[in-house]
């Protein structure tokens, strides 16, 4: 009979079948016997299993070939029962291998009928040891999958579920039966599902696993809590390399995620506190300290930050904290992280505002405790805003969370740090309260130091200015101008002074002095010396004699050293007589000539005792300008004194027409905000007189 070639019913391009199944793995053999027990069919797998080739087996009696003599009766009985009853038999039976060994083999036997009614017996056999290993492996795999605490899923190449284990049911809250046939997107509550699907397709394409991919989401069974999972993706292939799909393992790492998030928040809080320690309180200025606090808090803590200090505390007159009633606040700083209309609802820095006792910021300073409104409602706005217009602006800005923290120093409430969130979607929580209180505590101490410094400084400065002269701008033959500039970067004022004293015969005494030291004591000493200078000048003493008398007075003071320059201008002779006690030389500016310093004989400061003070007489013509100053104008910690004196002369090279302009020019050109000494400056220009 001619055999037709095999015609496949598959579509063109379909895969050819390959040995990839479980039967191939087990090398299952098939043997067919006729009713006499002769072998009529023998597969290649049977040759592998029993060792006999087809030529050796076919036509042989199976009992003599495969069964040991002692077991032939049992084999014949089983064979006869299968043929007679048609009931199959399954079990293990020892078979004699060609090499003479006996091997326990797993059998499945059954009766066969052909189209002519002939009866045969079919035996399917596999090595018992191999079968047990496969069964054990399958059971182990099944137990691992179904008892594993790790969520496991098998996906087909289209990324639809084939199988999930109970752990994945618990993770995503979807029963196992509802997974099958559905996609990952329909069950896993991940916020970045596109990324997950892209990663899986990459694994299917390349075969390279992706491990420990971190993802977050809210599962169906716990929608109020954000969870975190570690996902790993593997490609599944059969023994022939055919891609079966992908395996996904899902590990719930929510606790680790929360711990890491908390640790990250703690690191950020420490960073903010460290930043606050470095940036808040860099000066002893209340307003600047408040601005530094606001700049640290926005946007780390809030979108809109205001710093308000009680006016009574700012004036250092607050003795106790009332527990009710209104409070008068002075706004010191306002900072917004983003452009917002909420800033128009706040008090501009420098303004005073009275807030009733029911306002939250007032409640904060009365109790000395933070006031937290995590979720601001419309009913809360009247207690936050300054007025009805402010309520509307805050509502328009989208203020949804509010926090006020007191500024406390040494047990005294100084004011409040006012925080609002508009852009930041998270409400203030207890961690924010702790962080804000920590920053506010540091700022409170800095503001307290600044307010007391300013109070003491203002007292000393008031005394200092009260002791300085209120002189006329014109004296006979002279036009004068003066400046006093307190130190900008020190805690106290100094003892610098100047004076313009009218003398007999239209003469004028010009005095500049510097008491070494600072504070109220130095200012008081300066006042005593200035009074004494005026008294001795009134006696019409020569400049050198005036300095000798002042030297004796200074010796009686407690460890004070004083430098002083005393000059007398006589319009009748157009001469100026100058005596110096350890002071920097005055500058002389003549029209058409470069500025120069007067060459004065060296002399010790006042207070050394017993030192003569020689005088020098200098002719002066109309237009000549004499510049007297204290060392604070030219001395700095960064520059050599000679360089600074040259700078002074260069600034005088083209003096302006107005002495006031010259004063401003010198102060702005030589002074720096960080200078640690005060300055007295006195200018006198010779003018024509009748």
XYZ file of C-alpha atoms in Angstrom:
690
model
C 0.000 0.000 0.000
C 1.342 3.400 -0.958
C 1.469 5.831 1.962
C 0.327 9.378 1.346
C 2.668 12.125 2.596
C 1.482 13.696 5.853
C -0.605 16.827 5.194
C -0.767 19.264 8.095
C -3.998 21.037 8.926
C -2.063 23.856 10.616
C -1.870 27.336 9.179
C 1.283 28.053 7.191
C 4.097 29.143 9.493
C 2.764 27.215 12.519
C 5.391 25.701 14.812
C 6.383 22.093 14.312
C 5.723 19.955 17.405
C 8.764 19.547 19.607
C 9.551 17.107 22.458
C 8.736 19.493 25.268
C 6.038 17.703 27.279
C 5.998 15.835 30.548
C 5.854 12.467 28.730
C 9.128 13.302 27.041
C 10.611 14.269 30.381
C 9.527 10.915 31.858
C 10.528 8.974 28.697
C 7.247 7.046 28.819
C 7.455 3.721 26.952
C 4.581 1.904 25.212
C 4.428 -1.909 24.688
C 1.591 -3.856 22.989
C 1.029 -7.639 23.524
C -1.280 -9.980 21.701
C -3.443 -12.577 23.469
C -0.559 -15.045 23.551
C 1.696 -12.597 25.359
C 3.909 -11.880 22.370
C 5.249 -8.334 21.876
C 3.789 -6.816 18.724
C 4.637 -3.099 19.270
C 7.790 -1.666 20.855
C 8.554 2.053 21.051
C 12.023 3.665 21.118
C 11.311 4.742 24.686
C 10.835 1.057 25.581
C 14.278 0.361 24.223
C 15.646 3.147 26.452
C 13.723 1.886 29.468
C 14.328 -1.896 29.196
C 17.497 -2.046 27.103
C 16.170 -4.297 24.272
C 16.040 -3.113 20.715
C 12.871 -3.513 18.632
C 14.444 -6.369 16.688
C 15.154 -8.187 19.972
C 11.741 -7.548 21.497
C 9.203 -7.853 18.707
C 7.768 -11.404 18.475
C 9.240 -12.421 21.827
C 7.150 -13.532 24.744
C 7.030 -10.667 27.159
C 7.097 -12.913 30.214
C 10.360 -14.637 29.268
C 11.968 -11.373 28.101
C 10.963 -8.945 30.844
C 9.884 -10.923 33.903
C 12.050 -12.950 36.225
C 11.001 -16.620 36.604
C 9.722 -16.149 40.115
C 7.252 -13.477 39.069
C 5.879 -14.963 35.831
C 2.727 -16.333 37.480
C 1.847 -12.933 38.903
C 2.475 -11.300 35.553
C 0.359 -13.857 33.662
C -2.487 -13.440 36.151
C -2.521 -9.667 35.814
C -2.292 -9.952 32.013
C -5.197 -12.422 31.869
C -7.411 -10.249 34.097
C -6.873 -7.191 31.888
C -7.718 -9.140 28.719
C -10.682 -10.925 30.282
C -12.342 -8.069 32.161
C -11.200 -5.030 30.172
C -10.340 -3.270 33.425
C -7.010 -1.554 33.456
C -4.345 -2.082 36.068
C -1.917 0.422 37.484
C 0.985 -0.189 39.779
C 4.658 -0.880 40.121
C 6.131 -4.137 38.876
C 9.770 -5.301 38.821
C 11.047 -5.697 35.257
C 14.206 -7.494 34.182
C 16.528 -5.208 32.261
C 18.698 -6.492 29.430
C 21.757 -5.969 31.645
C 20.276 -8.516 34.053
C 19.237 -6.037 36.740
C 15.701 -5.812 38.107
C 14.111 -2.387 37.947
C 10.867 -1.357 39.578
C 8.756 0.147 36.830
C 5.502 2.071 37.023
C 2.843 0.531 34.702
C -0.528 1.544 33.341
C -2.147 -1.420 31.426
C -5.354 -1.564 29.466
C -7.167 -3.748 26.853
C -7.193 -2.693 23.210
C -9.539 -3.771 20.383
C -8.796 -3.271 16.702
C -11.383 -2.844 13.943
C -11.536 -6.634 13.393
C -12.252 -7.441 17.057
C -8.785 -8.646 17.890
C -7.769 -8.131 21.522
C -4.444 -6.699 22.629
C -2.919 -5.500 25.849
C -1.287 -2.014 26.034
C 1.261 -1.299 28.689
C 2.534 2.215 29.356
C 5.635 2.251 31.518
C 8.030 4.700 33.122
C 10.951 4.379 35.480
C 9.529 4.350 39.007
C 12.439 6.335 40.525
C 12.245 9.049 37.855
C 8.470 9.235 38.227
C 8.746 9.640 41.987
C 11.304 12.396 41.599
C 9.025 14.223 39.171
C 6.058 13.773 41.502
C 8.111 15.062 44.412
C 9.294 18.046 42.388
C 5.761 18.860 41.301
C 4.447 18.559 44.844
C 7.285 20.699 46.128
C 6.688 23.339 43.482
C 2.977 23.325 44.233
C 3.577 23.698 47.967
C 6.159 26.408 47.387
C 3.744 28.324 45.225
C 0.661 27.939 47.365
C 2.296 28.167 50.792
C 4.813 30.896 49.944
C 4.347 34.240 51.750
C 5.530 35.888 48.535
C 2.898 36.718 45.969
C 3.467 34.713 42.770
C 1.762 34.956 39.404
C 2.224 33.221 36.075
C 1.390 35.293 33.003
C 0.975 34.298 29.374
C 2.878 36.164 26.638
C 0.022 38.698 26.458
C 0.548 39.440 30.171
C -2.729 37.893 31.265
C -2.917 35.784 34.399
C -2.636 32.011 34.172
C -2.134 31.304 37.850
C -1.803 33.174 41.139
C -1.069 31.914 44.630
C -2.982 32.778 47.847
C -0.310 35.276 48.919
C -1.053 37.416 45.858
C -4.749 37.210 46.682
C -3.993 38.733 50.056
C -1.753 41.389 48.566
C -4.066 42.805 45.896
C -7.366 41.829 47.509
C -8.632 39.987 44.394
C -9.681 36.289 44.587
C -7.511 33.881 42.594
C -10.362 32.836 40.293
C -10.921 36.465 39.297
C -7.306 36.828 38.219
C -7.251 34.190 35.505
C -7.579 35.697 32.058
C -7.291 39.274 33.327
C -4.361 41.647 32.926
C -2.075 43.039 35.597
C -3.628 46.470 35.139
C -7.007 45.138 36.282
C -5.795 43.786 39.632
C -2.524 45.291 40.820
C -3.157 48.827 42.217
C 0.135 50.331 41.056
C 0.449 54.017 40.242
C 3.007 53.395 37.471
C 1.459 50.425 35.651
C 2.830 51.571 32.283
C 6.339 51.179 33.684
C 5.547 47.700 35.021
C 4.093 46.483 31.720
C 7.025 47.929 29.799
C 9.450 46.142 32.123
C 7.612 42.823 31.647
C 7.706 43.135 27.863
C 11.415 43.834 28.092
C 11.885 40.656 30.138
C 9.853 38.628 27.626
C 11.962 39.998 24.788
C 15.440 39.756 26.293
C 15.068 36.980 28.846
C 17.010 39.060 31.362
C 15.244 39.122 34.752
C 14.439 42.400 36.467
C 14.740 42.118 40.236
C 13.472 44.149 43.186
C 11.564 46.800 41.279
C 10.059 49.221 43.811
C 6.428 50.286 43.314
C 3.679 51.843 45.450
C -0.107 51.866 45.337
C -3.322 51.439 47.318
C -4.784 47.903 47.276
C -8.486 47.198 47.026
C -8.585 45.703 50.519
C -6.849 48.729 52.129
C -7.540 51.806 49.989
C -6.848 54.270 52.788
C -3.230 53.232 53.212
C -0.417 53.485 50.715
C 1.477 50.194 50.329
C 4.826 49.406 48.767
C 5.854 46.253 46.927
C 9.058 44.806 45.552
C 8.388 43.198 42.153
C 10.669 40.789 40.289
C 10.058 39.573 36.715
C 11.340 36.377 35.037
C 10.776 34.845 31.608
C 9.441 31.256 31.561
C 10.644 28.841 28.875
C 10.159 25.130 28.291
C 13.056 22.744 27.832
C 13.035 23.470 24.115
C 13.380 27.229 24.600
C 9.776 28.128 23.753
C 8.594 31.217 25.675
C 5.657 30.262 27.857
C 5.139 33.632 29.497
C 6.449 35.411 32.580
C 6.550 34.891 36.311
C 6.022 37.786 38.706
C 6.953 37.725 42.380
C 5.434 40.372 44.651
C 6.802 41.071 48.149
C 4.973 43.481 50.442
C 7.615 45.901 51.753
C 5.223 48.459 53.218
C 6.859 48.384 56.644
C 10.280 48.874 55.089
C 8.864 51.638 52.903
C 7.331 53.370 55.907
C 10.531 53.006 57.921
C 12.570 54.391 55.029
C 10.092 57.236 54.574
C 10.253 58.025 58.278
C 14.045 57.902 58.216
C 14.020 60.190 55.189
C 11.687 62.596 56.957
C 13.942 62.514 60.003
C 16.970 63.297 57.810
C 15.106 66.147 56.175
C 14.025 67.484 59.569
C 17.613 67.377 60.801
C 18.743 69.119 57.616
C 16.137 71.847 58.135
C 17.165 72.272 61.778
C 20.832 72.453 60.785
C 19.968 74.987 58.082
C 17.979 77.007 60.603
C 20.874 76.950 63.075
C 23.212 78.301 60.399
C 20.889 80.900 58.873
C 18.831 82.264 61.771
C 20.407 84.796 64.110
C 23.361 85.834 61.964
C 22.938 89.407 63.209
C 21.577 91.160 66.261
C 18.749 92.746 64.259
C 15.204 91.710 65.127
C 13.769 92.354 61.656
C 16.546 90.508 59.852
C 16.294 87.553 62.251
C 12.562 87.363 61.547
C 13.221 87.413 57.780
C 15.773 84.621 58.179
C 13.187 82.535 60.034
C 10.607 83.092 57.288
C 13.097 82.200 54.550
C 14.010 78.930 56.286
C 10.350 77.935 56.785
C 9.238 78.592 53.187
C 8.806 76.318 51.312
C 10.160 73.535 53.542
C 7.341 73.890 56.055
C 4.733 76.094 54.469
C 3.780 77.977 51.332
C 3.075 81.238 53.177
C 5.037 82.207 56.293
C 4.555 85.222 58.553
C 6.515 86.203 61.657
C 4.635 88.426 64.104
C 6.085 89.667 67.400
C 4.122 91.165 70.278
C 4.713 94.900 70.297
C 5.104 94.908 74.078
C 7.768 92.180 73.876
C 9.577 94.078 71.142
C 9.697 97.116 73.412
C 11.013 94.912 76.285
C 8.150 95.863 78.552
C 6.076 92.671 78.601
C 6.088 91.134 82.080
C 3.351 88.490 81.917
C 1.206 86.707 79.381
C -2.545 87.372 79.612
C -4.838 84.445 79.042
C -7.553 86.405 77.258
C -8.216 89.656 75.465
C -6.693 91.200 72.351
C -3.011 91.470 71.527
C -1.045 94.045 69.552
C 1.337 92.434 67.067
C 4.025 93.966 64.895
C 4.514 92.147 61.606
C 8.225 91.588 61.022
C 8.468 89.201 58.070
C 6.337 87.725 55.289
C 7.525 85.072 52.837
C 5.659 83.125 50.147
C 7.144 80.110 48.386
C 4.984 80.822 45.332
C 3.149 83.801 43.971
C -0.188 83.879 45.778
C -2.911 86.308 46.776
C -2.542 85.002 50.342
C 0.264 87.525 50.890
C -2.254 90.334 50.424
C -4.218 88.903 53.340
C -1.233 89.245 55.701
C -0.046 92.330 57.578
C 2.834 94.025 55.725
C 6.145 93.922 57.625
C 6.450 96.878 59.961
C 2.694 97.319 60.471
C 0.933 97.037 63.790
C -2.185 94.868 64.009
C -4.530 94.223 66.919
C -6.019 90.720 67.060
C -8.901 89.715 69.288
C -8.571 86.964 71.843
C -10.486 84.459 69.698
C -7.956 84.627 66.844
C -5.764 81.558 66.504
C -2.510 83.535 66.551
C -3.673 85.248 69.766
C -4.596 81.878 71.248
C -1.110 80.660 70.343
C 0.679 83.423 72.277
C -1.759 83.234 75.198
C -1.286 79.511 75.729
C 2.314 79.324 74.596
C 1.393 76.178 72.638
C 1.097 75.391 68.913
C -2.316 75.750 67.291
C -2.921 73.206 64.526
C -5.805 73.140 62.050
C -4.968 70.225 59.724
C -7.938 70.802 57.427
C -9.074 74.414 57.199
C -12.801 74.829 56.685
C -14.689 77.986 55.779
C -15.657 78.396 59.441
C -11.956 78.517 60.433
C -10.973 81.414 58.153
C -12.423 84.214 60.348
C -10.107 83.069 63.156
C -7.085 83.025 60.834
C -7.507 86.109 58.610
C -7.163 89.694 59.795
C -10.514 90.794 58.354
C -13.302 89.849 55.939
C -11.210 90.812 52.906
C -8.428 88.599 54.211
C -10.861 85.688 54.524
C -11.797 85.996 50.866
C -8.155 86.177 49.798
C -7.188 83.129 51.848
C -10.111 81.179 50.394
C -9.100 82.240 46.882
C -5.493 81.203 47.558
C -6.662 77.748 48.592
C -5.373 77.735 52.170
C -6.226 74.232 53.361
C -4.000 73.739 56.407
C -2.835 76.113 59.166
C -0.275 76.032 61.962
C 0.792 78.706 64.453
C 3.815 78.095 66.701
C 4.858 80.404 69.554
C 8.227 82.146 69.627
C 9.494 81.543 73.156
C 12.724 82.570 74.875
C 13.527 82.015 78.545
C 9.907 81.187 79.276
C 8.538 84.368 77.705
C 6.291 84.285 74.646
C 7.568 86.861 72.168
C 5.235 86.251 69.221
C 4.228 83.573 66.743
C 5.366 81.830 63.579
C 2.331 81.701 61.285
C 2.279 78.927 58.640
C -0.201 78.237 55.824
C -0.267 75.635 53.046
C -1.767 76.287 49.626
C 0.308 74.482 46.964
C 1.565 71.683 49.210
C -1.339 69.185 49.214
C -0.391 67.523 52.505
C -1.966 68.824 55.712
C 0.210 69.806 58.645
C 0.764 66.860 61.006
C 2.386 66.302 64.375
C 5.822 65.889 62.785
C 5.430 69.335 61.231
C 4.447 70.721 64.629
C 7.615 69.293 66.201
C 9.818 70.640 63.405
C 8.187 74.082 63.428
C 8.488 74.277 67.224
C 12.184 73.391 67.032
C 12.881 76.094 64.464
C 10.709 78.628 66.265
C 12.504 77.878 69.537
C 15.880 78.659 67.993
C 14.499 81.772 66.321
C 12.867 82.895 69.584
C 16.219 82.908 71.376
C 17.826 84.808 68.488
C 14.993 87.384 68.454
C 15.234 87.728 72.234
C 18.977 88.402 72.009
C 18.417 90.891 69.218
C 15.656 92.813 70.984
C 17.713 93.200 74.190
C 20.765 94.179 72.186
C 18.752 96.793 70.337
C 17.323 98.062 73.602
C 20.767 98.472 75.202
C 22.187 99.853 71.978
C 19.381 102.385 71.632
C 19.956 103.500 75.233
C 23.681 103.980 74.685
C 23.126 105.602 71.307
C 20.586 107.997 72.795
C 23.101 108.930 75.486
C 25.845 109.260 72.897
C 23.828 111.524 70.625
C 22.621 113.611 73.546
C 26.236 114.345 74.432
C 27.190 115.398 70.904
C 26.905 119.093 70.005
C 24.062 120.687 68.100
C 26.279 123.267 66.436
C 25.608 125.948 63.861
C 26.603 125.218 60.282
C 28.478 128.554 59.979
C 31.054 130.194 62.163
C 33.101 133.246 61.390
C 35.271 132.350 58.412
C 34.252 128.687 58.488
C 31.609 126.404 57.076
C 31.304 123.117 58.987
C 29.572 119.751 58.576
C 29.674 116.616 60.709
C 28.579 112.997 60.950
C 28.319 110.464 63.725
C 27.908 106.836 62.605
C 27.489 104.116 65.260
C 29.134 100.737 64.723
C 27.029 98.355 62.638
C 28.406 94.998 63.760
C 29.100 95.372 67.462
C 26.879 95.028 70.484
C 27.546 98.516 71.905
C 28.257 102.074 70.784
C 31.675 103.609 71.236
C 33.104 106.784 72.701
C 33.837 108.824 69.563
C 32.935 112.511 69.633
C 33.413 115.779 67.844
C 32.802 119.388 68.852
C 32.768 122.888 67.345
C 33.355 125.511 70.056
C 33.039 129.285 69.459
C 35.923 131.226 71.053
C 36.684 134.856 71.660
C 37.689 137.085 68.738
C 35.608 135.047 66.266
C 37.909 132.093 66.597
C 36.594 128.503 66.442
C 37.876 125.370 68.168
C 37.508 122.094 66.229
C 37.709 118.913 68.320
C 37.641 115.201 67.453
C 38.257 112.496 70.088
C 37.958 108.754 70.665
C 37.551 107.023 74.013
C 38.982 103.515 73.709
C 36.192 101.097 74.611
C 32.496 100.924 74.010
C 29.142 100.903 75.696
C 27.461 103.253 78.110
C 30.649 103.672 80.196
C 32.627 104.837 77.169
C 29.803 107.194 76.171
C 29.675 108.623 79.702
C 33.456 109.118 79.752
C 33.224 110.837 76.393
C 30.605 113.197 77.838
C 32.846 114.129 80.755
C 35.808 114.811 78.465
C 33.710 116.825 76.058
C 32.427 118.984 78.934
C 35.958 119.481 80.216
C 37.184 120.379 76.711
C 34.520 123.072 76.425
C 35.484 124.444 79.860
C 39.191 124.629 79.055
C 38.467 126.109 75.641
C 36.406 128.821 77.334
C 39.510 129.748 79.365
C 41.166 130.669 76.063
C 44.016 128.204 76.601
C 46.359 127.234 73.803
C 45.647 123.885 72.074
C 48.619 122.172 73.703
C 47.552 123.425 77.159
C 44.018 122.178 76.658
C 45.349 118.694 75.891
C 47.639 118.760 78.981
C 44.653 119.499 81.232
C 42.591 116.793 79.538
C 45.495 114.371 80.029
C 45.426 114.936 83.806
C 41.650 114.363 83.895
C 41.964 111.200 81.844
C 44.625 109.830 84.209
C 42.043 109.971 87.020
C 39.560 107.867 85.023
C 39.494 104.081 85.319
C 41.971 102.685 82.788
C 40.762 104.785 79.873
C 42.992 105.761 76.979
C 41.761 108.608 74.782
C 43.021 110.053 71.506
C 42.147 113.651 70.708
C 42.822 116.324 68.097
C 42.298 119.948 69.126
C 42.508 122.727 66.499
C 41.807 126.465 66.676
C 41.096 128.499 63.537
C 41.627 132.269 63.630
C 39.856 134.084 60.764
C 41.844 137.251 61.480
C 45.118 135.588 60.517
C 43.777 132.754 58.365
C 45.786 130.332 60.466
C 44.876 127.072 62.172
C 46.804 125.787 65.176
C 46.578 122.035 65.744
C 47.649 119.921 68.750
C 47.471 116.139 68.661
C 47.198 113.493 71.415
C 47.814 110.154 69.666
C 45.140 110.766 67.049
C 45.244 110.145 63.283
C 46.390 113.256 61.396
C 43.736 115.466 59.763
C 43.584 115.779 55.985
C 43.977 119.146 54.286
C 42.473 119.772 50.862
C 43.564 122.905 48.988
C 41.964 123.901 45.664
C 44.121 122.852 42.731
C 46.449 120.748 44.856
C 46.324 117.067 45.838
C 44.971 116.298 49.309
C 47.534 115.666 52.049
C 47.780 114.808 55.710
C 49.107 117.444 58.101
C 52.545 116.617 59.377
C 52.090 116.703 63.163
C 54.665 115.848 65.820
C 54.082 112.435 67.402
C 52.377 112.461 70.797
C 50.966 109.924 73.243
C 47.209 109.548 73.872
C 45.507 111.224 76.795
C 45.728 109.240 80.015
C 49.417 108.308 79.740
C 50.391 111.305 81.888
C 53.253 113.805 81.872
C 53.645 113.985 78.085
C 53.912 117.404 76.391
C 51.640 118.170 73.452
C 53.250 120.400 70.822
C 51.143 122.408 68.404
C 51.584 123.110 64.688
C 50.254 126.232 62.911
C 49.024 125.866 59.338
C 48.042 128.769 57.048
C 44.593 128.349 55.470
C 43.039 130.271 52.615
C 39.394 130.492 51.470
C 38.412 127.180 49.889
C 40.806 125.114 52.012
C 39.125 122.121 53.634
C 40.207 120.484 56.912
C 38.992 116.907 57.522
C 39.030 115.578 61.106
C 37.921 111.988 61.762
C 38.210 109.064 64.166
C 39.900 105.774 63.353
C 36.589 103.968 62.737
C 36.413 105.717 59.348
C 39.606 104.147 58.000
C 40.530 101.132 60.133
C 39.277 97.661 59.173
C 40.285 94.130 60.047
C 41.055 93.254 56.434
C 43.149 96.189 55.154
C 46.401 97.893 56.067
C 45.931 101.339 57.635
C 48.239 103.001 55.088
C 46.099 101.689 52.225
C 42.962 102.989 53.867
C 44.480 106.423 54.444
C 45.402 106.561 50.765
C 41.801 105.678 49.931
C 40.638 108.569 52.109
C 42.866 110.995 50.197
C 41.641 109.631 46.864
C 38.033 110.257 47.891
C 38.980 113.841 48.748
C 40.730 114.411 45.438
C 37.661 116.107 43.974
C 35.473 117.215 46.904
C 31.929 118.192 46.083
C 30.628 121.728 46.371
C 28.576 120.821 49.458
C 30.199 119.714 52.713
C 27.168 117.511 53.368
C 27.849 115.736 50.076
C 31.512 115.322 51.055
C 30.469 113.757 54.367
C 28.160 111.326 52.606
C 30.818 110.543 50.009
C 33.401 109.674 52.668
C 31.009 107.618 54.787
C 29.661 105.608 51.845
C 33.107 105.146 50.323
C 34.866 103.984 53.495
C 32.245 102.439 55.768
C 31.093 98.793 55.622
C 28.056 97.208 57.352
C 30.362 94.844 59.231
C 32.573 97.596 60.690
C 33.101 97.160 64.424
C 33.802 100.766 65.398
C 31.848 103.980 65.396
C 32.877 107.104 63.482
C 33.002 110.805 64.201
C 33.656 113.015 61.165
C 34.110 116.802 61.190
C 34.695 118.950 58.090
C 35.609 122.647 58.183
C 36.049 124.792 55.052
C 37.485 128.309 55.090
C 35.126 130.862 53.515
C 35.392 134.581 52.810
C 34.144 136.782 55.626
C 33.667 140.494 56.077
